[in-house]
């Protein structure tokens, strides 16, 4: 059997391209490379934060990991089982182990179902419990996420955003999953409610031994909940590091720019510190630039960045970064090869 | 299908804990309460019940055969006589008689039976076909093109000539198989049903296309719910409103199309009254006897109006957001 040190989730070179059809014959003329070669591991009981700006492929990545899409390429292993190219019917028995909490608590609950029916749906699909047992389990779940039992027969529209998110979390918990993808679960909530929901997620993690992939663009919240953080830019992970080193000394120029955009509560510090303001817009994922994806906006851009895509490599123990600034850690042969390629072309 | 919550209520939890769920009443009572607040829908419901009873039980009570010719009492018009102050008004035939002395009230009752039966059956057939095609086309992109081109094909067919050709081709074999009235009934219902599902299919497809991208459908997929249950549990209840609207419109169209076929003389046999045929028979002498157009006309338009209001009220009552529960 697998021991506790093997990662629960192992993603290798995950690619999710959405085809673009155009012209009279609806021929495929290109692809939106929403996720383009992402690799990471998530250990058991760990929270991996996935951050990045809007449209960088965070949510697509989370959904692709759960195989809500048919991925273009790559390998996804959850608890040692390869699900990258399994069919949807083969996935069905594996679904209870992996669940998802959605961004918009309003849109993720069917307006015509009661809370009880919503939380019971996974039980209906995967268990053969009797009606009374299911009802009892629903009530237990409502207790676990802090919802009043008397609300079981109400409809989602009668709840506030935070309460709705709790319903969504209860639904995700119903089948005792090991791994939950939290797709910006707090983005649509008030700040005061955000803290409640994040604390609830942390409590549940402790209680049930859950593993989270926590997708967010709120860097301070990710710092609070995640142990390791992956930074995405235009479909690729540019930096993956444990929390404290990443926040204290970001390596990749994009991470630096992101972190400098986090508001600083102390006015004295905020006046003196230097902000890295990026110029221009994110390139289209349908037509990413040659070389490094970040080369069009990078403040530390070099010639090589415009030609060669940097490799994603470990520069310090546990710290991965994809940037030419740190290429000297890589072997000289690789550089020579790149040089040769460049002359050849 | 509509309200999954309409299952029997949860057994009350442990009665010793104050937080246990109170025994809830059936959710259909909430639907009924909301429906009752819609005055138009209630009026429509009463009218529809009334006219259905009028047509079903009326002939038993009235006891006049709609096809008895009574040439001596032809062209009676008690209502007009009463309104214009003719002294001696005979109320033996309250709606009057036609130019052959047949009692118009008995004919309206008998005609209503056929018209209502044709209207409801054809409408249900059209809604079932339309919803099925629409959901399949919207949910499975692979079948979308094929099914929508099929829908376009049906829309492009000229409806009335098609129905007339169908009548000519299939009338005799069906008559032989099911008897004259049954055969024509089946033919008309199927004819109207398969030529009026296209609007529903298009509307449902459009809604399903939008709904299937909603996060709750994605959530159901992440749970592992198979497509057929995603459709029945999440999609169908949420496309109920447009289906309801096209159902009410469909009933009206079906009654009117049947009238048109009867008007053209290819519907039910001549001794078999329907509202449409009563209307058609009365049209040539409409100037002299306007009330003969008004009776079946009123019946058709009020029924259609009533069903529209009922559909409106039902749509509101079935939506928990409007219901406020």
XYZ file of C-alpha atoms in Angstrom, chain A residues 34-35 38 40 42 47-62 181-186 212-243 246-247 250 252 254-262 312:
73
model
C -5.607 27.634 -20.900
C -3.319 25.224 -19.076
C 1.597 22.293 -15.380
C 2.955 19.804 -9.133
C 0.140 17.835 -3.252
C -3.028 22.826 1.257
C -1.513 23.945 -2.006
C -2.422 27.504 -2.930
C -2.766 28.256 -6.627
C -2.586 31.979 -7.337
C -2.465 34.138 -10.410
C -4.361 36.943 -12.080
C -7.722 36.566 -13.789
C -7.666 34.434 -16.898
C -4.341 32.747 -16.194
C -5.934 29.284 -16.113
C -6.262 28.682 -12.363
C -9.884 27.521 -12.446
C -9.389 25.504 -15.620
C -6.445 23.824 -13.957
C -8.542 22.940 -10.900
C -10.448 21.548 -5.067
C -11.543 24.914 -3.681
C -12.110 27.069 -6.750
C -11.969 30.617 -5.353
C -14.441 29.703 -2.608
C -14.185 33.123 -0.999
C -6.915 21.066 -0.547
C -6.015 22.652 -3.813
C -6.926 26.207 -2.891
C -7.363 28.426 -5.940
C -7.485 32.130 -5.232
C -6.274 35.510 -6.330
C -6.285 36.821 -2.778
C -2.636 36.520 -1.782
C -3.122 37.378 1.874
C -5.809 34.706 2.238
C -3.634 32.133 0.511
C -0.803 33.018 2.866
C -3.138 32.267 5.741
C -4.384 28.879 4.575
C -1.751 27.325 2.288
C 1.478 25.588 3.176
C 2.891 25.708 -0.338
C 1.998 28.082 -3.132
C 2.093 27.757 -6.898
C 2.011 30.956 -8.958
C 0.467 30.688 -12.414
C 0.916 32.995 -15.360
C -0.703 32.393 -18.750
C -1.274 28.679 -18.340
C 2.039 27.838 -16.716
C 3.295 27.582 -13.166
C 6.147 30.082 -12.902
C 7.037 29.508 -9.287
C 6.238 26.839 -6.710
C 7.581 27.228 -3.199
C 6.725 26.807 0.459
C 4.767 29.716 1.837
C 7.868 32.640 -1.281
C 6.444 35.611 0.566
C 10.058 35.750 -4.190
C 10.336 34.994 -10.190
C 6.104 37.929 -11.780
C 5.769 36.714 -8.202
C 7.556 39.839 -7.058
C 5.144 42.012 -8.997
C 2.155 40.130 -7.613
C 3.334 40.390 -4.033
C 4.120 44.072 -4.344
C 0.462 44.620 -5.289
C -0.779 43.313 -1.932
C 10.661 24.616 -14.599
